[in-house]
Amino acid sequence: MSTSDADHPEPVSENAPPGDHRSSRRRFFAVGASAAVGLAAAQTLEAQRPKSRGSSPFPSGQPANTAGDASAAWSDPVLRLVRRITMGVAPEEVALARRLGYSGYLDYQLRASAIDDSAIEGTIAARLPMTQMPLAMLPTQDGNELNNQLADATWYRAAFSKAQLRERMVEFWTDHFTISLNKVGYLKLVDDRDVIRPNALGTFPELLRATSQSPAMLRYLDQNLSRTPTPNQNYAREIMELHTLGVNGGYTQTDVAELSRILTGWTTAGAGTFAFNRTFHDRNAKTFMGRSFPAMPTTATDVQMKAEGDAAIQMLVEHPSTAAYISLKMARWLLAYEPPQAVVDATAATYLATGGDIKAMIRTILSGKNLMAAPAKYKRPFHLAVSALRGMGAEVVNIRAARQRADQMGMPVFMWEQPNGYPDRVDWWSGLVITRWSYMQYLSTQVSTTTTRVDSMRFRSPDTADGVVAQIASRMFGGEISPALRTQLLTYLRSGAYNDAMVREAISLAGCSQEYQWF
């Protein structure tokens, strides 16, 4: 495997000839590094400033109002929508969105169940058979291979599913309801397949109820070990702090303790199915967030005892703090790191009016007006790597090598150990510039017919420096590319002998540019 110049930077010789393409490439990287890191730092600082009292709905000085912001030249609302609700610009996706228009394309993506995704699902079924196995078979399989197949399937869908908004929301809810693969093993495959994906564009109450009975979640937060008289409080705490109300949502430590008592008996059985065990349940009287749960007689049925937990969860999904917390987090994911309070309030009102309908909340957040006013967001490593697969038109037979190379950027799927999920913060990811460059260099040079192949001839039409840059602009940026980047790419391609290696380098440099780091 070749190593990129970014991995081992060398000083540019003072005697290098003016047309030396290696010198030109390093200068390109130097400019990109200073721009990416500087812009990331600026965005972090601006997010901490008080909100403006002027007409802009976003904080004063937010990068969308500065020349350095990648979105300053993004004038096409449809293309902005493509960037936000997909895993990356691709020519076919842009063409579809422009044909349908802003509202039509958003409607299309929100109706994910009506999208024919049989092609990628057929590929996954054929290449990754463990992901299709019933629960009873999973404990007997090789655990490492099973984990790899789950991760591979996640990447295949992110890169090639036609239901791109669903993939964006699967990623969001996977972080919101984080479960570490290292702790629960094959149960995370079941959780992804049977809990997160079917409910990613449904309603929040349905999704919460599904996760509350997910054996993976119960094992991850030790709820399966919770029993009277000393219940484990992990799940009771996290379902309020991280899943519903938020840390300032109005609950107390007493509420944590009481909810943990209410949920005793919620456990797992066998290979990993949800079960209610009455011998674990605390039948004594309880008071949770002001509501009394009377003591139960020994003759109470399993259904009656479990119903205490169902009622408590219903209280959480109906609470105004849940509407506000979920709305803020979704607005941060889809719109801006610091979304306008008016957008959050409107989304919370939609939540309360629709019973937590996720699609309706997305419509509220992603109005054309809101999105056109929003600053760019920084691609997390998973997002960046998948967007490059899409933008470069990668042909994938076995995605594992590309996935494992991308894992070097620090975001292997399902591997975040804490229950709060991978951070959605620019300051967390902006220091990993070299590994991002290295991945772009790696991907742009792939020619394998058994793993991943990038066909450079897609970019050589016409087969000139100008033709290549035009194709890069269209395929990787949807046509919206800054004059400065266009000039830099042309200068590079004209700095040495024009050949396939130079074309691939130009594709890599486009992926390394600060503009490509944002969406």
Short mmCIF file of C-alpha atoms in Angstrom, two decimals, residues 51-515:
data_model
loop_
_atom_site.label_atom_id
_atom_site.label_comp_id
_atom_site.label_asym_id
_atom_site.label_seq_id
_atom_site.Cartn_x
_atom_site.Cartn_y
_atom_site.Cartn_z
CA LYS A 51 -26.62 35.25 19.87
CA SER A 52 -27.17 38.31 17.72
CA ARG A 53 -30.20 40.51 18.28
CA GLY A 54 -30.19 41.53 14.64
CA SER A 55 -32.19 40.12 11.77
CA SER A 56 -30.06 37.01 11.19
CA PRO A 57 -31.48 33.88 12.84
CA PHE A 58 -27.97 32.60 13.53
CA PRO A 59 -25.39 33.79 16.09
CA SER A 60 -23.55 37.00 15.24
CA GLY A 61 -20.37 36.36 13.31
CA GLN A 62 -21.30 32.78 12.50
CA PRO A 63 -19.07 31.59 9.62
CA ALA A 64 -21.95 31.74 7.13
CA ASN A 65 -21.42 35.50 7.19
CA THR A 66 -17.70 35.35 6.54
CA ALA A 67 -15.72 34.91 3.33
CA GLY A 68 -14.02 31.82 4.75
CA ASP A 69 -17.18 29.79 5.15
CA ALA A 70 -17.48 26.98 2.62
CA SER A 71 -21.19 27.71 2.20
CA ALA A 72 -20.67 31.35 1.15
CA ALA A 73 -20.86 30.37 -2.53
CA TRP A 74 -23.61 27.75 -2.14
CA SER A 75 -26.45 29.59 -3.82
CA ASP A 76 -28.55 26.64 -5.03
CA PRO A 77 -31.15 25.62 -2.38
CA VAL A 78 -31.62 22.19 -3.95
CA LEU A 79 -27.92 21.47 -3.82
CA ARG A 80 -27.79 22.61 -0.20
CA LEU A 81 -30.54 20.13 0.57
CA VAL A 82 -28.66 17.34 -1.17
CA ARG A 83 -25.61 18.08 0.96
CA ARG A 84 -27.61 18.02 4.20
CA ILE A 85 -29.80 14.96 3.76
CA THR A 86 -27.41 12.64 1.92
CA MET A 87 -24.05 11.14 2.74
CA GLY A 88 -22.44 13.12 -0.05
CA VAL A 89 -22.93 14.73 -3.43
CA ALA A 90 -23.15 12.31 -6.37
CA PRO A 91 -24.11 13.18 -9.95
CA GLU A 92 -27.18 10.93 -10.05
CA GLU A 93 -28.45 12.29 -6.75
CA VAL A 94 -28.01 15.90 -7.82
CA ALA A 95 -29.82 15.22 -11.11
CA LEU A 96 -32.73 13.58 -9.27
CA ALA A 97 -33.00 16.44 -6.77
CA ARG A 98 -32.97 19.10 -9.48
CA ARG A 99 -35.64 17.23 -11.41
CA LEU A 100 -37.91 16.94 -8.36
CA GLY A 101 -37.18 20.37 -6.89
CA TYR A 102 -36.57 21.23 -3.22
CA SER A 103 -39.93 20.13 -1.81
CA GLY A 104 -40.29 17.17 -4.14
CA TYR A 105 -36.85 15.81 -3.33
CA LEU A 106 -37.36 16.23 0.41
CA ASP A 107 -40.71 14.42 0.10
CA TYR A 108 -39.05 11.64 -1.90
CA GLN A 109 -36.37 11.09 0.74
CA LEU A 110 -38.85 11.25 3.62
CA ARG A 111 -40.88 8.44 2.01
CA ALA A 112 -37.98 6.03 2.39
CA SER A 113 -40.20 2.96 2.54
CA ALA A 114 -41.39 3.70 -0.99
CA ILE A 115 -37.86 3.89 -2.41
CA ASP A 116 -36.69 0.79 -4.26
CA ASP A 117 -33.47 -0.15 -2.49
CA SER A 118 -33.47 -3.75 -3.65
CA ALA A 119 -30.14 -3.39 -5.47
CA ILE A 120 -28.03 -2.56 -2.43
CA GLU A 121 -30.05 -4.84 -0.16
CA GLY A 122 -29.46 -7.69 -2.59
CA THR A 123 -25.74 -6.94 -2.59
CA ILE A 124 -25.63 -6.99 1.21
CA ALA A 125 -27.60 -10.23 1.41
CA ALA A 126 -25.23 -11.93 -1.05
CA ARG A 127 -21.94 -10.58 0.28
CA LEU A 128 -22.69 -10.31 4.00
CA PRO A 129 -24.90 -13.31 4.85
CA MET A 130 -24.43 -13.03 8.62
CA THR A 131 -26.42 -9.80 8.63
CA GLN A 132 -29.46 -11.79 7.45
CA MET A 133 -29.23 -14.59 10.00
CA PRO A 134 -31.93 -15.06 12.64
CA LEU A 135 -30.96 -14.29 16.21
CA ALA A 136 -30.70 -17.95 17.22
CA MET A 137 -27.86 -18.55 14.76
CA LEU A 138 -25.74 -15.52 15.65
CA PRO A 139 -24.11 -16.76 18.89
CA THR A 140 -22.50 -19.65 16.99
CA GLN A 141 -20.84 -17.43 14.38
CA ASP A 142 -17.31 -16.02 14.40
CA GLY A 143 -17.68 -12.82 16.42
CA ASN A 144 -14.98 -10.86 14.63
CA GLU A 145 -16.37 -11.66 11.19
CA LEU A 146 -19.89 -10.88 12.32
CA ASN A 147 -18.77 -7.46 13.59
CA ASN A 148 -17.01 -6.81 10.29
CA GLN A 149 -20.07 -7.77 8.28
CA LEU A 150 -22.26 -5.42 10.32
CA ALA A 151 -19.81 -2.56 9.76
CA ASP A 152 -19.49 -3.39 6.06
CA ALA A 153 -23.27 -3.40 5.65
CA THR A 154 -23.47 0.00 7.33
CA TRP A 155 -20.96 1.39 4.86
CA TYR A 156 -22.61 -0.17 1.82
CA ARG A 157 -25.95 1.38 2.76
CA ALA A 158 -24.47 4.76 3.59
CA ALA A 159 -22.64 4.94 0.29
CA PHE A 160 -25.10 3.32 -2.08
CA SER A 161 -28.61 3.31 -0.62
CA LYS A 162 -31.07 5.43 -2.55
CA ALA A 163 -32.78 6.28 0.75
CA GLN A 164 -30.04 8.67 1.77
CA LEU A 165 -31.98 10.65 4.37
CA ARG A 166 -32.79 7.42 6.17
CA GLU A 167 -29.05 6.68 6.31
CA ARG A 168 -28.39 10.12 7.78
CA MET A 169 -31.03 9.53 10.43
CA VAL A 170 -29.81 5.99 11.13
CA GLU A 171 -26.43 7.53 11.89
CA PHE A 172 -28.09 10.14 14.11
CA TRP A 173 -30.16 7.68 16.12
CA THR A 174 -27.24 5.24 16.36
CA ASP A 175 -25.35 7.97 18.20
CA HIS A 176 -28.38 9.08 20.21
CA PHE A 177 -29.02 5.51 21.40
CA THR A 178 -25.36 4.53 21.49
CA ILE A 179 -24.50 0.89 22.13
CA SER A 180 -20.89 -0.25 22.10
CA LEU A 181 -20.28 -3.23 19.85
CA ASN A 182 -17.38 -4.21 22.11
CA LYS A 183 -19.76 -4.83 25.00
CA VAL A 184 -22.79 -6.43 23.35
CA GLY A 185 -21.35 -8.15 20.26
CA TYR A 186 -23.89 -9.70 17.89
CA LEU A 187 -26.80 -8.06 19.70
CA LYS A 188 -25.84 -4.75 18.10
CA LEU A 189 -26.48 -6.31 14.68
CA VAL A 190 -29.99 -7.19 15.84
CA ASP A 191 -30.49 -3.71 17.31
CA ASP A 192 -29.39 -2.04 14.06
CA ARG A 193 -31.54 -4.33 11.93
CA ASP A 194 -34.69 -4.56 14.04
CA VAL A 195 -34.75 -1.38 16.13
CA ILE A 196 -32.87 1.59 14.68
CA ARG A 197 -33.40 1.17 10.95
CA PRO A 198 -37.13 0.38 10.94
CA ASN A 199 -37.85 3.37 13.21
CA ALA A 200 -35.36 5.98 11.96
CA LEU A 201 -38.08 7.93 10.14
CA GLY A 202 -41.04 6.83 12.22
CA THR A 203 -42.05 8.41 15.52
CA PHE A 204 -39.83 9.07 18.48
CA PRO A 205 -42.15 7.29 20.96
CA GLU A 206 -42.10 4.13 18.84
CA LEU A 207 -38.33 4.33 18.54
CA LEU A 208 -37.84 4.87 22.28
CA ARG A 209 -40.12 1.99 23.15
CA ALA A 210 -38.22 -0.24 20.72
CA THR A 211 -34.85 0.69 22.22
CA SER A 212 -36.18 0.23 25.76
CA GLN A 213 -36.82 -3.43 24.90
CA SER A 214 -33.70 -3.92 22.80
CA PRO A 215 -31.58 -6.65 24.41
CA ALA A 216 -28.48 -4.83 23.15
CA MET A 217 -29.48 -1.66 25.00
CA LEU A 218 -30.45 -3.54 28.16
CA ARG A 219 -27.12 -5.36 28.25
CA TYR A 220 -25.10 -2.29 27.33
CA LEU A 221 -26.51 -0.28 30.26
CA ASP A 222 -26.71 -3.28 32.63
CA GLN A 223 -30.50 -3.23 32.87
CA ASN A 224 -30.51 -7.00 32.38
CA LEU A 225 -28.75 -7.26 35.76
CA SER A 226 -31.16 -4.94 37.58
CA ARG A 227 -33.37 -6.51 40.23
CA THR A 228 -34.94 -5.74 43.56
CA PRO A 229 -33.89 -4.87 46.23
CA THR A 230 -30.74 -3.26 44.73
CA PRO A 231 -31.65 -2.13 41.20
CA ASN A 232 -28.99 -0.95 38.76
CA GLN A 233 -29.57 2.73 37.91
CA ASN A 234 -27.58 2.98 34.66
CA TYR A 235 -30.45 2.64 32.19
CA ALA A 236 -32.87 4.67 34.30
CA ARG A 237 -30.39 7.54 34.33
CA GLU A 238 -29.45 7.44 30.65
CA ILE A 239 -33.00 7.10 29.33
CA MET A 240 -33.70 10.48 30.96
CA GLU A 241 -30.37 12.26 30.63
CA LEU A 242 -29.44 11.17 27.11
CA HIS A 243 -32.50 9.65 25.46
CA THR A 244 -35.43 11.90 26.44
CA LEU A 245 -35.47 14.80 28.92
CA GLY A 246 -31.87 15.97 28.76
CA VAL A 247 -29.62 16.63 31.73
CA ASN A 248 -31.56 19.78 32.67
CA GLY A 249 -34.95 18.33 31.80
CA GLY A 250 -36.51 18.47 35.24
CA TYR A 251 -35.78 15.11 36.83
CA THR A 252 -33.93 14.47 40.09
CA GLN A 253 -31.71 11.74 41.45
CA THR A 254 -34.75 10.48 43.33
CA ASP A 255 -36.51 10.09 39.98
CA VAL A 256 -33.54 8.06 38.72
CA ALA A 257 -33.77 5.78 41.73
CA GLU A 258 -37.54 5.40 41.44
CA LEU A 259 -37.44 4.70 37.70
CA SER A 260 -34.79 2.06 38.26
CA ARG A 261 -37.22 0.36 40.69
CA ILE A 262 -40.06 0.64 38.16
CA LEU A 263 -37.93 -1.01 35.48
CA THR A 264 -36.79 -3.96 37.57
CA GLY A 265 -37.73 -7.12 35.75
CA TRP A 266 -36.94 -5.71 32.28
CA THR A 267 -34.19 -8.08 31.22
CA THR A 268 -33.04 -10.52 28.53
CA ALA A 269 -33.30 -14.25 28.02
CA GLY A 270 -31.77 -16.93 25.85
CA ALA A 271 -29.60 -15.82 22.96
CA GLY A 272 -30.82 -12.26 23.46
CA THR A 273 -34.54 -11.62 23.50
CA PHE A 274 -36.44 -9.18 25.67
CA ALA A 275 -38.06 -10.75 28.71
CA PHE A 276 -39.90 -9.60 31.80
CA ASN A 277 -38.89 -11.52 34.92
CA ARG A 278 -41.42 -11.04 37.71
CA THR A 279 -39.06 -12.33 40.39
CA PHE A 280 -36.77 -9.36 39.70
CA HIS A 281 -39.54 -6.76 39.94
CA ASP A 282 -40.04 -4.39 42.88
CA ARG A 283 -43.76 -4.53 43.69
CA ASN A 284 -43.65 -1.85 46.39
CA ALA A 285 -45.13 1.64 45.99
CA LYS A 286 -43.12 4.16 43.98
CA THR A 287 -43.32 7.83 43.01
CA PHE A 288 -41.79 8.93 39.72
CA MET A 289 -41.79 12.57 38.61
CA GLY A 290 -44.83 13.32 40.76
CA ARG A 291 -46.88 10.28 39.76
CA SER A 292 -47.69 7.58 42.28
CA PHE A 293 -47.37 3.92 41.37
CA PRO A 294 -49.22 1.93 44.08
CA ALA A 295 -47.92 -1.29 45.54
CA MET A 296 -48.87 -4.42 43.64
CA PRO A 297 -50.25 -7.60 45.18
CA THR A 298 -48.48 -10.89 44.75
CA THR A 299 -51.33 -11.91 42.43
CA ALA A 300 -50.45 -9.18 39.90
CA THR A 301 -49.75 -10.55 36.44
CA ASP A 302 -46.53 -10.08 34.48
CA VAL A 303 -48.40 -7.74 32.16
CA GLN A 304 -49.57 -5.59 35.05
CA MET A 305 -46.09 -5.35 36.56
CA LYS A 306 -44.37 -4.59 33.27
CA ALA A 307 -47.03 -1.94 32.58
CA GLU A 308 -45.42 0.26 35.24
CA GLY A 309 -42.38 0.62 33.01
CA ASP A 310 -44.52 1.20 29.93
CA ALA A 311 -46.37 3.99 31.74
CA ALA A 312 -43.15 5.63 32.90
CA ILE A 313 -41.75 5.60 29.36
CA GLN A 314 -44.98 7.11 28.09
CA MET A 315 -44.55 9.91 30.63
CA LEU A 316 -41.10 10.58 29.24
CA VAL A 317 -42.14 10.75 25.58
CA GLU A 318 -45.01 13.13 26.41
CA HIS A 319 -42.91 15.46 28.55
CA PRO A 320 -42.24 18.97 27.10
CA SER A 321 -38.55 18.62 28.01
CA THR A 322 -38.30 15.63 25.68
CA ALA A 323 -39.84 17.61 22.84
CA ALA A 324 -37.34 20.44 23.43
CA TYR A 325 -34.31 18.19 23.87
CA ILE A 326 -34.92 15.97 20.84
CA SER A 327 -35.78 19.01 18.70
CA LEU A 328 -32.55 20.80 19.66
CA LYS A 329 -30.46 17.73 18.94
CA MET A 330 -32.12 17.07 15.58
CA ALA A 331 -31.76 20.74 14.58
CA ARG A 332 -28.07 20.59 15.45
CA TRP A 333 -27.69 17.47 13.32
CA LEU A 334 -29.59 18.67 10.26
CA LEU A 335 -29.21 22.46 10.33
CA ALA A 336 -26.47 24.06 12.44
CA TYR A 337 -24.32 23.52 15.51
CA GLU A 338 -26.13 26.46 17.15
CA PRO A 339 -29.64 26.45 15.61
CA PRO A 340 -31.92 29.45 16.14
CA GLN A 341 -34.15 29.06 19.19
CA ALA A 342 -37.15 29.85 17.00
CA VAL A 343 -36.39 26.75 14.89
CA VAL A 344 -36.00 24.58 17.98
CA ASP A 345 -39.26 25.89 19.45
CA ALA A 346 -41.13 25.31 16.19
CA THR A 347 -39.77 21.78 15.97
CA ALA A 348 -40.75 21.06 19.58
CA ALA A 349 -44.25 22.31 18.80
CA THR A 350 -44.34 19.91 15.83
CA TYR A 351 -43.23 17.07 18.11
CA LEU A 352 -46.04 17.77 20.57
CA ALA A 353 -48.65 18.26 17.84
CA THR A 354 -47.77 15.09 15.91
CA GLY A 355 -46.87 12.70 18.69
CA GLY A 356 -43.18 12.91 17.92
CA ASP A 357 -43.39 12.31 14.17
CA ILE A 358 -39.78 12.40 13.00
CA LYS A 359 -40.61 13.20 9.37
CA ALA A 360 -42.74 16.17 10.41
CA MET A 361 -39.94 17.46 12.62
CA ILE A 362 -37.47 17.20 9.75
CA ARG A 363 -39.81 19.21 7.53
CA THR A 364 -39.96 21.94 10.18
CA ILE A 365 -36.18 22.08 10.53
CA LEU A 366 -35.33 21.90 6.83
CA SER A 367 -37.46 24.65 5.36
CA GLY A 368 -35.73 26.31 2.44
CA LYS A 369 -35.46 29.53 4.42
CA ASN A 370 -33.82 27.82 7.38
CA LEU A 371 -31.35 25.87 5.29
CA MET A 372 -30.28 28.78 3.09
CA ALA A 373 -29.49 30.80 6.22
CA ALA A 374 -27.54 28.00 7.90
CA PRO A 375 -23.74 27.85 7.97
CA ALA A 376 -21.85 24.82 6.71
CA LYS A 377 -21.20 21.88 9.00
CA TYR A 378 -17.97 19.88 9.22
CA LYS A 379 -18.04 16.31 7.93
CA ARG A 380 -17.24 13.77 10.59
CA PRO A 381 -14.77 11.07 9.41
CA PHE A 382 -17.49 8.53 8.52
CA HIS A 383 -19.40 11.16 6.56
CA LEU A 384 -16.27 12.40 4.79
CA ALA A 385 -15.11 8.93 3.78
CA VAL A 386 -18.51 7.90 2.45
CA SER A 387 -18.95 11.21 0.62
CA ALA A 388 -15.64 10.56 -1.13
CA LEU A 389 -16.82 7.11 -2.25
CA ARG A 390 -19.91 8.76 -3.70
CA GLY A 391 -18.16 11.78 -5.21
CA MET A 392 -15.36 9.77 -6.77
CA GLY A 393 -17.86 7.26 -8.17
CA ALA A 394 -16.10 4.34 -6.49
CA GLU A 395 -16.98 0.86 -7.74
CA VAL A 396 -16.97 -1.42 -4.72
CA VAL A 397 -16.83 -5.21 -4.71
CA ASN A 398 -15.55 -5.57 -1.13
CA ILE A 399 -15.77 -2.42 0.97
CA ARG A 400 -13.81 -3.69 3.95
CA ALA A 401 -10.35 -2.44 2.98
CA ALA A 402 -11.63 1.08 2.32
CA ARG A 403 -13.65 1.01 5.55
CA GLN A 404 -10.73 -0.13 7.66
CA ARG A 405 -8.48 2.50 6.08
CA ALA A 406 -11.08 5.15 6.93
CA ASP A 407 -11.21 3.89 10.51
CA GLN A 408 -7.76 5.43 10.95
CA MET A 409 -9.53 8.79 11.03
CA GLY A 410 -10.90 7.81 14.42
CA MET A 411 -14.56 6.92 13.86
CA PRO A 412 -15.06 3.16 13.44
CA VAL A 413 -18.80 2.50 13.45
CA PHE A 414 -20.40 1.22 16.69
CA MET A 415 -17.13 1.59 18.61
CA TRP A 416 -17.84 4.64 20.78
CA GLU A 417 -17.67 3.31 24.33
CA GLN A 418 -19.57 6.01 26.24
CA PRO A 419 -23.39 6.27 26.08
CA ASN A 420 -23.40 9.79 24.60
CA GLY A 421 -22.41 8.87 21.02
CA TYR A 422 -19.72 10.16 18.69
CA PRO A 423 -19.53 13.97 19.09
CA ASP A 424 -21.25 16.16 16.53
CA ARG A 425 -18.84 19.03 17.15
CA VAL A 426 -16.37 20.65 14.79
CA ASP A 427 -13.73 21.14 17.49
CA TRP A 428 -13.69 17.39 18.20
CA TRP A 429 -12.79 16.42 14.62
CA SER A 430 -10.91 19.42 13.17
CA GLY A 431 -7.47 18.30 14.37
CA LEU A 432 -7.35 15.14 12.23
CA VAL A 433 -6.39 16.81 8.95
CA ILE A 434 -3.48 14.54 7.99
CA THR A 435 -5.49 11.33 8.28
CA ARG A 436 -8.26 12.89 6.19
CA TRP A 437 -5.78 13.76 3.44
CA SER A 438 -4.24 10.30 3.64
CA TYR A 439 -7.63 8.67 3.06
CA MET A 440 -8.31 10.83 0.00
CA GLN A 441 -4.93 9.94 -1.45
CA TYR A 442 -5.58 6.25 -0.77
CA LEU A 443 -9.06 6.19 -2.29
CA SER A 444 -8.20 8.17 -5.42
CA THR A 445 -5.48 5.64 -6.34
CA GLN A 446 -7.58 2.49 -5.96
CA VAL A 447 -7.77 0.41 -9.15
CA SER A 448 -8.61 -3.03 -7.73
CA THR A 449 -11.38 -5.03 -9.38
CA THR A 450 -11.81 -7.17 -6.24
CA THR A 451 -12.09 -4.44 -3.58
CA THR A 452 -12.53 -0.78 -4.56
CA ARG A 453 -11.90 0.91 -7.90
CA VAL A 454 -11.98 4.58 -8.83
CA ASP A 455 -12.23 4.94 -12.60
CA SER A 456 -10.28 8.10 -13.45
CA MET A 457 -11.70 8.08 -16.98
CA ARG A 458 -14.98 9.34 -15.51
CA PHE A 459 -13.12 12.58 -14.84
CA ARG A 460 -11.31 12.76 -18.19
CA SER A 461 -14.10 13.96 -20.44
CA PRO A 462 -12.77 15.88 -22.21
CA ASP A 463 -9.31 14.57 -21.47
CA THR A 464 -7.70 17.90 -20.65
CA ALA A 465 -6.87 19.82 -17.50
CA ASP A 466 -9.96 21.97 -17.98
CA GLY A 467 -12.10 18.90 -18.62
CA VAL A 468 -10.86 17.17 -15.47
CA VAL A 469 -11.54 20.19 -13.28
CA ALA A 470 -15.02 20.55 -14.80
CA GLN A 471 -15.75 16.90 -13.98
CA ILE A 472 -14.39 17.28 -10.44
CA ALA A 473 -16.58 20.34 -9.94
CA SER A 474 -19.65 18.49 -11.22
CA ARG A 475 -19.13 15.09 -9.62
CA MET A 476 -17.72 16.03 -6.23
CA PHE A 477 -19.23 19.49 -5.68
CA GLY A 478 -22.46 19.45 -7.67
CA GLY A 479 -21.08 22.26 -9.83
CA GLU A 480 -20.66 24.70 -6.92
CA ILE A 481 -16.91 25.08 -6.59
CA SER A 482 -15.09 28.25 -5.64
CA PRO A 483 -13.03 30.07 -8.30
CA ALA A 484 -10.03 29.80 -5.99
CA LEU A 485 -10.20 26.00 -5.79
CA ARG A 486 -10.85 25.72 -9.52
CA THR A 487 -7.73 27.81 -10.18
CA GLN A 488 -5.65 25.76 -7.72
CA LEU A 489 -6.65 22.50 -9.38
CA LEU A 490 -5.96 23.83 -12.87
CA THR A 491 -2.58 25.18 -11.75
CA TYR A 492 -1.67 21.82 -10.31
CA LEU A 493 -2.70 19.87 -13.41
CA ARG A 494 -0.66 22.22 -15.58
CA SER A 495 2.41 22.04 -13.35
CA GLY A 496 3.80 18.83 -14.80
CA ALA A 497 3.28 16.13 -17.39
CA TYR A 498 -0.46 15.56 -17.81
CA ASN A 499 -1.19 11.87 -17.21
CA ASP A 500 -3.41 9.53 -15.22
CA ALA A 501 -1.34 9.91 -12.06
CA MET A 502 -1.80 13.68 -12.21
CA VAL A 503 -5.55 13.29 -12.71
CA ARG A 504 -5.81 11.03 -9.67
CA GLU A 505 -3.74 13.49 -7.66
CA ALA A 506 -6.12 16.27 -8.65
CA ILE A 507 -9.10 14.18 -7.53
CA SER A 508 -7.34 13.57 -4.22
CA LEU A 509 -6.52 17.25 -3.80
CA ALA A 510 -10.15 18.18 -4.41
CA GLY A 511 -11.13 15.79 -1.63
CA CYS A 512 -8.47 17.31 0.61
CA SER A 513 -9.59 20.87 -0.03
CA GLN A 514 -11.20 22.76 2.82
CA GLU A 515 -14.39 23.12 0.75
#
